Amino acid sequence: MARYHHHRHHQIGSLVLDRRHHTGGRRVGGDTNHHQHFKLWSAFSGAAFRRKLFDTIGCGVSRQQDNDTNEDEDEVVEEEEEEEKKRSESSSNKLSEILKYSQTSEEEESETIKKKLQVLEDLQGVVKRLQSSENEQQVMSAALDVRRLAKDDLEARNTLAMLGAIPPLVTMLDLNPICFDSVIASLYALLNLSIGNDLNKAAIVKAGAVHKMLKLVDPNEVNSSPSLICEEAVVANFLALSALDSNKPIIAASGAIPFLVTTLQNLDKKDISRFKAKRDDCLRAIYNLSILPSNISFILETDLVAFLLNMLGDMEVSERILSILSNVVSTPQGRKTITILTDAFPILIDALNWTDSPSCQEKASYILMVMAHKAGYGGRQVMVEAGIVSSLLELTLLGSTLAQKRASRILESLSVDKGKQIRENVYQGGLGGGGGAVSAPICGSSSSTNRPNQDQEEEEQDEDDMMSDERKAVKQLVQLSLQNNMTRIAKRANLPQDFVPSEHFKSLTATSTSKSLPF
């Protein structure tokens, strides 16, 4: 046992520590830094040290265990070799897949490039045929190809325009004598090139297409033969081209607005499908042009405003019409035109009651709000006479949030006029009654000397009675307006015809004054 202990101690000591100086078993000079006499064995790592330590401690274990350990180690080695083999095979497979994918990607990329080059060659061929003026049939065929290729392909529109397709297409619009099929092919090719491409829109207008399109539909032109198909194509082009702001003044100055108005007025309602499509395109094109304030003067040169007001009852186009009128009232000339028209305010006020269309309510209230603030006292008086107050009160209760705000602002404008009118009536009644002025008692007169206080009280009482009459009149108007509004609201809410207001409402109307209302 002593030998075993000594042997193990010797092994551990030989592994861990190495004395630099031997002093016969005792420390030299009482050195307190005795730990500096020892160092870790540098030849072993931490893991190797632990294995060696375990082997040393377990030296008494039987050889059978050593054999078992060796067998386990062999099995571990075999498993590691098997896993390494699998990993190697997996890496080889992955490398093979990567190489295969890379090769496939290169082939696909090469194929894509070939297709793009082929498409470019085809487009170049189309433009080359389009620029050839020798064969008219060939040119028309090329225009049809441009129309087809540019219909749904944004990249094709860009490429065709860069290759120079727009100038020859514009030139085709003034062929003499006019070839109808070629003109239609050119119009729709230009239309497809302009869709969703502002550069192409600008290039088409710059090439002079607008004037040539108007000549095609001008009945005064000798070589012109207007037709429904040609008109539809020109209207559609004006709609697309007018979407670009820089094109708006050019299109309007060229005379496109009278053409659009005339086309709108002359629509044949028999063909419903074609009628609706052309009508919508005309209204949308006019709206695009009306966005620019300087174009309003061209609109006012026609009878468009009156025509649009007469169309306002058609709910399919009412919102678009109100949008156009919203732009018209942005100018003083536009507001003056609407004020002059006899039925303008009743029609617009009626639109305030379209609860089924909040958007129409909001646009109609915007138009009336601008008119109330900018049209002056005369315009507001016309609005009041047309019955706007009751409609505005109802709108403040049943309208959308935006419509309610606009209705409140209109009522504020009308309330200013109402207050001025009451003050003027009071002033005229108090100072101008019977052609004589009412003045204070003259000092020194017999009447004032005898009953000065009594005469003054009588004069003040007369003025109070006069003011009371004015207030009574306003109060009666307020009560009548509230009752009429309640009846209208009850009717719209499908309440019984014999609906009777509650006592609370009666008390409200009985105690309300002009100061408690927004008008």
Coordinates of C-alpha atoms in Angstrom, one line a residue:
M1 CA 0.0 0.0 0.0
A2 CA 2.8 2.3 0.8
R3 CA 4.4 1.5 -2.5
Y4 CA 1.2 2.2 -4.3
H5 CA 0.8 5.5 -2.6
H6 CA 4.4 6.4 -3.2
H7 CA 4.1 5.4 -6.8
R8 CA 1.0 7.5 -7.4
H9 CA 2.5 10.5 -5.6
H10 CA 5.5 10.2 -7.7
Q11 CA 3.5 10.2 -10.9
I12 CA 1.4 13.2 -10.0
G13 CA 4.4 15.1 -8.9
S14 CA 6.2 14.3 -12.1
L15 CA 3.2 15.5 -14.1
V16 CA 2.3 18.7 -12.3
L17 CA 5.2 20.2 -10.6
D18 CA 8.9 20.7 -11.4
R19 CA 11.2 22.1 -8.7
R20 CA 13.8 24.5 -9.9
H21 CA 15.9 24.4 -6.7
H22 CA 16.3 21.7 -4.2
T23 CA 17.2 22.8 -0.6
G24 CA 17.2 19.5 1.1
G25 CA 13.6 19.5 1.9
R26 CA 13.2 23.0 3.3
R27 CA 12.6 26.5 1.9
V28 CA 15.5 28.9 1.5
G29 CA 15.6 32.1 3.5
G30 CA 11.9 32.0 4.3
D31 CA 11.0 33.3 0.8
T32 CA 7.3 34.2 0.9
N33 CA 7.0 33.9 -2.9
H34 CA 7.4 30.2 -2.7
H35 CA 4.8 29.7 -5.5
Q36 CA 7.3 31.0 -8.0
H37 CA 9.3 27.7 -7.5
F38 CA 6.6 25.8 -9.3
K39 CA 5.3 25.9 -12.9
L40 CA 2.8 24.0 -15.0
W41 CA 4.1 21.4 -17.3
S42 CA 4.1 23.1 -20.7
A43 CA 4.1 19.9 -22.7
F44 CA 0.5 18.9 -21.8
S45 CA -2.8 20.6 -22.5
G46 CA -5.7 20.7 -19.9
A47 CA -7.4 17.8 -21.6
A48 CA -4.2 15.7 -21.7
F49 CA -3.6 16.4 -18.1
R50 CA -7.0 15.2 -17.1
R51 CA -6.7 12.0 -19.1
K52 CA -3.3 11.4 -17.5
L53 CA -4.6 12.0 -14.0
F54 CA -7.5 9.6 -14.5
D55 CA -5.2 7.0 -15.8
T56 CA -2.9 7.4 -12.8
I57 CA -5.7 7.3 -10.3
G58 CA -7.3 4.3 -11.9
C59 CA -4.0 2.4 -12.1
G60 CA -5.5 -0.4 -10.0
V61 CA -8.3 -1.2 -12.4
S62 CA -8.1 -4.6 -14.0
R63 CA -6.7 -5.2 -17.4
Q64 CA -10.1 -6.4 -18.5
Q65 CA -11.4 -2.9 -18.1
D66 CA -8.5 -1.6 -20.1
N67 CA -9.4 -4.1 -22.8
D68 CA -13.0 -2.9 -22.7
T69 CA -11.9 0.7 -22.9
N70 CA -9.7 -0.1 -25.9
E71 CA -12.7 -1.9 -27.6
D72 CA -14.9 1.1 -26.9
E73 CA -12.3 3.4 -28.3
D74 CA -12.1 1.3 -31.4
E75 CA -15.8 1.5 -31.8
V76 CA -15.8 5.3 -31.4
V77 CA -13.0 5.5 -34.0
E78 CA -15.0 3.4 -36.4
E79 CA -18.1 5.5 -35.8
E80 CA -16.1 8.7 -36.3
E81 CA -14.7 7.3 -39.5
E82 CA -18.2 6.4 -40.7
E83 CA -19.5 9.8 -39.9
E84 CA -16.5 11.4 -41.7
K85 CA -17.3 9.3 -44.7
K86 CA -20.9 10.4 -44.7
R87 CA -19.9 14.0 -44.4
S88 CA -17.5 13.7 -47.3
E89 CA -20.2 12.1 -49.5
S90 CA -22.7 14.8 -48.5
S91 CA -20.2 17.5 -49.3
S92 CA -19.5 15.9 -52.6
N93 CA -23.2 15.8 -53.4
K94 CA -23.7 19.4 -52.4
L95 CA -20.7 20.5 -54.5
S96 CA -22.2 18.6 -57.4
E97 CA -25.5 20.3 -57.0
I98 CA -23.9 23.7 -56.8
L99 CA -22.0 23.1 -60.0
K100 CA -25.1 21.8 -61.7
Y101 CA -27.2 24.8 -60.5
S102 CA -24.4 27.2 -61.6
Q103 CA -24.3 25.6 -65.0
T104 CA -28.2 25.7 -65.3
S105 CA -28.2 29.4 -64.2
E106 CA -25.7 30.3 -66.8
E107 CA -27.7 28.5 -69.5
E108 CA -30.9 30.2 -68.4
E109 CA -29.2 33.6 -68.3
S110 CA -27.8 33.0 -71.7
E111 CA -31.3 32.0 -72.9
T112 CA -32.8 35.2 -71.4
I113 CA -30.2 37.4 -73.1
K114 CA -30.9 35.7 -76.4
K115 CA -34.7 36.3 -75.9
K116 CA -34.1 40.0 -75.1
L117 CA -31.9 40.5 -78.1
Q118 CA -34.5 38.8 -80.3
V119 CA -37.2 41.2 -78.9
L120 CA -35.0 44.2 -79.5
E121 CA -34.4 43.1 -83.1
D122 CA -38.1 42.6 -83.6
L123 CA -38.9 46.1 -82.3
Q124 CA -36.2 47.6 -84.4
G125 CA -37.7 45.9 -87.4
V126 CA -41.2 47.3 -86.5
V127 CA -39.8 50.8 -86.3
K128 CA -37.8 50.4 -89.5
R129 CA -41.0 49.4 -91.3
L130 CA -42.9 52.3 -89.7
Q131 CA -40.3 54.8 -90.9
S132 CA -40.5 53.5 -94.5
S133 CA -42.9 55.7 -96.4
E134 CA -42.7 53.7 -99.7
N135 CA -45.4 51.1 -98.9
E136 CA -48.5 52.4 -97.2
Q137 CA -49.8 49.0 -96.3
Q138 CA -46.5 48.1 -94.7
V139 CA -46.6 51.3 -92.6
M140 CA -50.1 50.6 -91.4
S141 CA -49.1 47.0 -90.5
A142 CA -46.2 48.4 -88.5
A143 CA -48.5 50.8 -86.7
L144 CA -50.8 47.9 -85.8
D145 CA -47.7 46.1 -84.4
V146 CA -46.8 49.1 -82.3
R147 CA -50.4 49.2 -81.0
R148 CA -50.2 45.5 -80.1
L149 CA -46.7 45.5 -78.6
A150 CA -47.3 48.6 -76.5
K151 CA -50.7 47.6 -75.1
D152 CA -49.6 45.8 -72.0
D153 CA -45.8 46.0 -72.0
L154 CA -44.2 49.0 -70.3
E155 CA -40.7 48.1 -71.4
A156 CA -41.8 47.8 -75.0
R157 CA -43.3 51.3 -74.8
N158 CA -40.0 52.7 -73.6
T159 CA -38.0 50.9 -76.2
L160 CA -40.2 51.8 -79.1
A161 CA -40.2 55.4 -78.2
M162 CA -36.4 55.4 -77.9
L163 CA -36.1 53.7 -81.2
G164 CA -38.1 56.6 -82.8
A165 CA -41.6 55.2 -83.3
I166 CA -43.5 58.4 -82.2
P167 CA -42.6 60.9 -85.1
P168 CA -43.7 58.6 -87.9
L169 CA -46.9 57.7 -86.1
V170 CA -47.7 61.4 -85.7
T171 CA -46.9 61.9 -89.4
M172 CA -49.5 59.3 -90.3
L173 CA -52.2 61.6 -88.9
D174 CA -52.0 64.0 -91.8
L175 CA -51.8 61.6 -94.8
N176 CA -53.4 63.1 -97.9
P177 CA -55.7 61.7 -98.9
I178 CA -56.5 60.3 -95.5
C179 CA -56.4 56.6 -95.1
F180 CA -58.9 55.9 -92.5
D181 CA -57.5 52.5 -91.3
S182 CA -54.0 54.0 -91.1
V183 CA -55.2 56.9 -89.0
I184 CA -57.1 54.7 -86.6
A185 CA -54.0 52.4 -86.3
S186 CA -51.8 55.4 -85.6
L187 CA -54.2 57.0 -83.0
Y188 CA -54.4 53.8 -80.9
A189 CA -50.7 53.1 -81.3
L190 CA -50.0 56.6 -79.8
L191 CA -52.5 56.0 -77.1
N192 CA -50.9 52.8 -76.0
L193 CA -47.4 54.4 -76.1
S194 CA -48.6 57.2 -73.8
I195 CA -50.3 55.1 -71.1
G196 CA -48.3 55.2 -67.9
N197 CA -45.3 57.0 -69.6
D198 CA -44.9 60.7 -69.0
L199 CA -41.9 61.0 -71.3
N200 CA -43.9 59.6 -74.2
K201 CA -46.8 61.9 -73.4
A202 CA -44.6 64.9 -73.6
A203 CA -42.9 63.6 -76.8
I204 CA -46.3 63.1 -78.5
V205 CA -47.5 66.6 -77.8
K206 CA -44.1 68.1 -78.7
A207 CA -44.4 66.3 -82.1
G208 CA -47.5 68.3 -82.9
A209 CA -50.1 65.5 -82.4
V210 CA -52.8 67.6 -80.8
H211 CA -53.4 69.9 -83.7
K212 CA -53.4 67.1 -86.2
M213 CA -55.9 65.1 -84.0
L214 CA -58.2 68.1 -83.9
K215 CA -58.0 68.4 -87.7
L216 CA -59.2 64.8 -88.0
V217 CA -62.4 65.6 -86.1
D218 CA -63.0 69.1 -87.5
P219 CA -65.9 69.0 -90.0
N220 CA -64.7 72.2 -91.6
E221 CA -61.6 70.5 -92.9
V222 CA -61.8 69.5 -96.6
N223 CA -60.1 66.2 -96.2
S224 CA -61.6 65.3 -92.9
S225 CA -64.2 62.6 -92.5
P226 CA -65.1 62.5 -88.8
S227 CA -66.5 59.3 -87.5
L228 CA -67.5 57.8 -84.2
I229 CA -64.4 55.6 -84.1
C230 CA -62.1 58.5 -84.9
E231 CA -63.8 60.7 -82.2
E232 CA -63.4 58.0 -79.6
A233 CA -59.7 57.6 -80.4
V234 CA -59.0 61.3 -80.3
V235 CA -61.0 61.8 -77.0
A236 CA -59.1 58.8 -75.5
N237 CA -55.7 60.4 -76.5
F238 CA -56.7 63.8 -75.0
L239 CA -57.6 62.0 -71.8
A240 CA -54.2 60.3 -71.6
L241 CA -52.2 63.3 -72.7
S242 CA -54.0 65.8 -70.4
A243 CA -52.9 63.8 -67.4
L244 CA -49.4 65.4 -67.7
D245 CA -49.3 68.9 -66.2
S246 CA -47.0 70.3 -68.8
N247 CA -49.4 69.3 -71.6
K248 CA -52.5 70.9 -70.0
P249 CA -52.0 74.5 -71.3
I250 CA -51.0 73.3 -74.8
I251 CA -54.0 71.0 -75.2
A252 CA -56.4 73.7 -73.9
A253 CA -55.0 76.5 -76.1
S254 CA -55.2 74.3 -79.2
G255 CA -59.0 74.2 -79.0
A256 CA -59.5 70.8 -77.5
I257 CA -62.0 72.0 -74.8
P258 CA -64.7 73.1 -77.3
F259 CA -64.3 69.8 -79.2
L260 CA -64.7 67.8 -75.9
V261 CA -67.8 69.9 -74.9
T262 CA -69.4 69.5 -78.4
T263 CA -68.7 65.8 -78.3
L264 CA -70.2 65.5 -74.8
Q265 CA -73.4 67.3 -75.9
N266 CA -73.8 65.3 -79.1
L267 CA -73.5 61.9 -77.6
D268 CA -75.9 59.4 -79.1
K269 CA -77.7 57.8 -76.2
K270 CA -79.0 54.9 -78.3
D271 CA -75.7 53.0 -78.1
I272 CA -75.4 52.8 -74.3
S273 CA -72.1 51.0 -74.1
R274 CA -70.3 53.4 -76.5
F275 CA -72.2 56.4 -75.0
K276 CA -71.1 55.8 -71.5
A277 CA -67.4 55.2 -72.4
K278 CA -67.1 58.3 -74.5
R279 CA -69.0 60.4 -71.9
D280 CA -66.7 59.3 -69.1
D281 CA -63.6 60.0 -71.2
C282 CA -64.8 63.5 -72.1
L283 CA -65.6 64.4 -68.5
R284 CA -62.3 63.0 -67.2
A285 CA -60.4 64.9 -69.9
I286 CA -62.2 68.1 -69.1
Y287 CA -61.5 67.6 -65.4
N288 CA -57.8 67.1 -66.1
L289 CA -57.7 70.4 -68.1
S290 CA -59.8 72.3 -65.5
I291 CA -57.1 71.6 -62.8
L292 CA -55.0 74.4 -64.3
P293 CA -56.7 77.7 -63.4
S294 CA -55.7 79.4 -66.6
N295 CA -57.7 76.9 -68.6
I296 CA -61.0 77.9 -66.9
S297 CA -61.4 80.8 -69.3
F298 CA -61.5 78.3 -72.2
I299 CA -64.2 76.4 -70.4
L300 CA -66.3 79.5 -69.7
E301 CA -66.2 80.4 -73.4
T302 CA -68.5 77.4 -73.9
D303 CA -71.9 76.6 -72.3
L304 CA -70.3 73.7 -70.4
V305 CA -71.3 75.0 -66.9
A306 CA -75.0 75.2 -67.7
F307 CA -74.8 71.8 -69.5
L308 CA -73.1 70.2 -66.5
L309 CA -75.7 71.6 -64.0
N310 CA -78.4 70.0 -66.1
M311 CA -76.6 66.7 -66.0
L312 CA -76.1 66.8 -62.3
G313 CA -79.1 64.6 -61.6
D314 CA -77.4 61.6 -63.2
M315 CA -75.7 59.9 -60.2
E316 CA -73.3 58.0 -62.4
V317 CA -71.5 61.2 -63.4
S318 CA -72.5 63.7 -60.6
E319 CA -69.3 63.3 -58.7
R320 CA -67.2 64.0 -61.7
I321 CA -69.4 67.0 -62.6
L322 CA -69.1 68.5 -59.1
S323 CA -65.3 68.0 -59.3
I324 CA -65.2 70.1 -62.5
L325 CA -67.4 72.8 -61.0
S326 CA -65.1 72.8 -57.9
N327 CA -62.3 73.8 -60.2
V328 CA -64.5 76.4 -62.0
V329 CA -65.4 78.3 -58.8
S330 CA -61.7 78.7 -58.1
T331 CA -61.6 81.7 -60.4
P332 CA -63.7 85.0 -60.1
Q333 CA -65.0 84.5 -63.7
G334 CA -66.2 81.0 -62.8
R335 CA -68.0 82.2 -59.7
K336 CA -69.7 85.0 -61.6
T337 CA -70.9 82.5 -64.3
I338 CA -72.5 80.3 -61.7
T339 CA -74.1 83.2 -59.9
I340 CA -75.7 84.5 -63.1
L341 CA -77.3 81.1 -64.0
T342 CA -80.9 80.9 -62.8
D343 CA -81.1 77.4 -61.5
A344 CA -77.5 77.0 -60.4
F345 CA -78.0 77.4 -56.6
P346 CA -81.2 75.3 -56.3
I347 CA -79.5 72.5 -58.2
L348 CA -76.4 72.7 -56.0
I349 CA -78.4 73.0 -52.8
D350 CA -80.4 69.9 -53.8
A351 CA -77.1 68.0 -54.0
L352 CA -76.6 68.7 -50.3
N353 CA -79.5 66.4 -49.5
W354 CA -78.0 63.4 -51.3
T355 CA -77.3 61.3 -48.2
D356 CA -76.6 58.3 -50.4
S357 CA -73.5 59.9 -51.8
P358 CA -71.3 61.6 -49.1
S359 CA -68.7 62.5 -51.7
C360 CA -71.3 64.5 -53.7
Q361 CA -72.4 66.2 -50.5
E362 CA -68.8 67.2 -49.7
K363 CA -68.1 68.5 -53.2
A364 CA -71.4 70.4 -53.4
S365 CA -70.8 71.9 -49.9
Y366 CA -67.3 72.9 -51.1
I367 CA -68.7 74.8 -54.1
L368 CA -71.3 76.6 -52.0
M369 CA -68.7 77.4 -49.3
V370 CA -66.4 79.0 -51.9
M371 CA -69.3 80.9 -53.3
A372 CA -70.4 82.1 -49.9
H373 CA -67.0 83.4 -49.0
K374 CA -65.9 84.8 -52.4
A375 CA -69.1 85.7 -54.3
G376 CA -70.1 88.6 -52.1
Y377 CA -73.3 89.7 -50.4
G378 CA -75.4 89.4 -53.6
G379 CA -74.4 85.7 -54.1
R380 CA -75.2 84.9 -50.5
Q381 CA -78.6 86.5 -50.7
V382 CA -79.4 84.3 -53.8
M383 CA -78.3 81.3 -51.8
V384 CA -80.6 82.2 -48.9
E385 CA -83.5 82.8 -51.2
A386 CA -83.0 79.4 -52.7
G387 CA -83.5 77.8 -49.3
I388 CA -79.9 76.9 -48.4
V389 CA -80.3 77.5 -44.6
S390 CA -82.6 74.5 -44.0
S391 CA -80.4 72.2 -46.1
L392 CA -77.3 73.3 -44.3
L393 CA -78.9 72.7 -40.9
E394 CA -79.9 69.3 -42.0
L395 CA -76.4 68.7 -43.4
T396 CA -74.8 69.6 -40.0
L397 CA -76.8 66.8 -38.5
L398 CA -76.8 64.1 -41.2
G399 CA -73.8 64.8 -43.3
S400 CA -70.3 63.4 -43.2
T401 CA -67.7 65.0 -41.0
L402 CA -66.2 67.1 -43.8
A403 CA -69.6 68.1 -45.1
Q404 CA -70.7 69.2 -41.6
K405 CA -67.6 71.4 -41.2
R406 CA -68.2 73.0 -44.6
A407 CA -71.9 73.5 -43.8
S408 CA -71.0 75.2 -40.6
R409 CA -68.6 77.6 -42.4
I410 CA -71.3 78.5 -44.8
L411 CA -73.7 79.2 -42.0
E412 CA -71.1 81.5 -40.3
S413 CA -70.9 83.5 -43.5
L414 CA -74.6 83.8 -43.7
S415 CA -74.9 84.8 -40.0
V416 CA -72.7 87.8 -40.7
D417 CA -75.1 89.0 -43.3
K418 CA -78.1 88.3 -41.0
G419 CA -76.6 90.4 -38.2
K420 CA -75.9 93.3 -40.5
Q421 CA -79.4 93.2 -41.9
I422 CA -81.0 93.2 -38.4
R423 CA -78.8 96.1 -37.3
E424 CA -79.6 98.1 -40.5
N425 CA -83.3 97.5 -40.0
V426 CA -83.1 98.6 -36.4
Y427 CA -81.2 101.7 -37.3
Q428 CA -83.6 102.6 -40.1
G429 CA -86.7 101.9 -38.0
G430 CA -85.3 103.9 -35.0
L431 CA -83.9 106.9 -36.8
G432 CA -85.8 107.2 -40.0
G433 CA -89.4 106.4 -39.1
G434 CA -91.9 108.9 -40.7
G435 CA -89.0 110.8 -42.3
G436 CA -88.1 112.5 -38.9
A437 CA -85.3 111.8 -36.6
V438 CA -85.9 110.9 -33.1
S439 CA -83.7 113.0 -30.9
A440 CA -83.2 113.7 -27.2
P441 CA -85.4 116.3 -25.5
I442 CA -84.4 119.9 -26.0
C443 CA -83.3 121.6 -22.9
G444 CA -85.3 124.7 -22.0
S445 CA -88.5 123.7 -23.8
S446 CA -91.8 123.6 -21.9
S447 CA -92.4 120.0 -22.4
S448 CA -88.9 119.0 -21.3
T449 CA -89.1 121.4 -18.4
N450 CA -92.4 120.0 -17.2
R451 CA -91.9 116.2 -17.8
P452 CA -88.3 115.5 -18.8
N453 CA -88.0 112.1 -17.1
Q454 CA -91.4 110.9 -18.4
D455 CA -90.7 111.8 -22.0
Q456 CA -87.3 110.1 -22.0
E457 CA -88.8 107.0 -20.5
E458 CA -91.5 106.9 -23.2
E459 CA -88.9 107.3 -26.0
E460 CA -86.8 104.5 -24.5
Q461 CA -89.9 102.3 -24.2
D462 CA -90.8 103.0 -27.9
E463 CA -87.2 101.9 -28.9
D464 CA -87.5 98.8 -26.8
D465 CA -90.8 98.0 -28.4
M466 CA -89.3 98.4 -31.9
M467 CA -86.3 96.2 -31.0
S468 CA -88.7 93.7 -29.6
D469 CA -90.6 93.5 -32.9
E470 CA -87.3 92.7 -34.7
R471 CA -86.4 90.0 -32.2
K472 CA -89.9 88.6 -32.5
A473 CA -89.6 88.4 -36.2
V474 CA -86.2 86.6 -36.0
K475 CA -87.6 84.3 -33.4
Q476 CA -90.5 83.3 -35.6
L477 CA -88.1 82.6 -38.5
V478 CA -85.9 80.5 -36.2
Q479 CA -88.9 78.5 -35.0
L480 CA -90.2 78.0 -38.5
S481 CA -86.8 76.9 -39.8
L482 CA -86.3 74.4 -37.0
Q483 CA -89.8 72.9 -37.4
N484 CA -89.3 72.6 -41.1
N485 CA -86.0 70.9 -40.6
M486 CA -87.4 68.5 -38.1
T487 CA -90.2 67.5 -40.5
R488 CA -87.6 66.9 -43.3
I489 CA -85.4 64.9 -41.0
A490 CA -88.4 62.8 -39.9
K491 CA -89.4 62.2 -43.5
R492 CA -85.9 61.1 -44.5
A493 CA -85.7 58.8 -41.4
N494 CA -88.9 57.2 -42.5
L495 CA -90.7 58.2 -39.4
P496 CA -94.6 58.3 -39.3
Q497 CA -96.2 61.2 -41.2
D498 CA -98.0 62.2 -38.0
F499 CA -94.7 62.5 -36.1
V500 CA -95.0 65.1 -33.3
P501 CA -91.9 66.7 -31.8
S502 CA -91.2 66.1 -28.2
E503 CA -91.9 68.6 -25.4
H504 CA -88.1 69.1 -25.2
F505 CA -87.9 70.1 -28.8
K506 CA -90.9 72.5 -28.4
S507 CA -89.2 74.1 -25.4
L508 CA -86.0 74.4 -27.4
T509 CA -87.7 76.2 -30.3
A510 CA -89.7 78.4 -27.9
T511 CA -86.6 79.6 -26.1
S512 CA -84.1 79.7 -29.0
T513 CA -82.9 83.1 -30.3
S514 CA -80.7 84.2 -33.1
K515 CA -77.7 84.3 -30.8
S516 CA -78.0 80.6 -30.1
L517 CA -77.9 79.5 -33.7
P518 CA -74.9 79.7 -36.2
F519 CA -76.7 81.9 -38.7

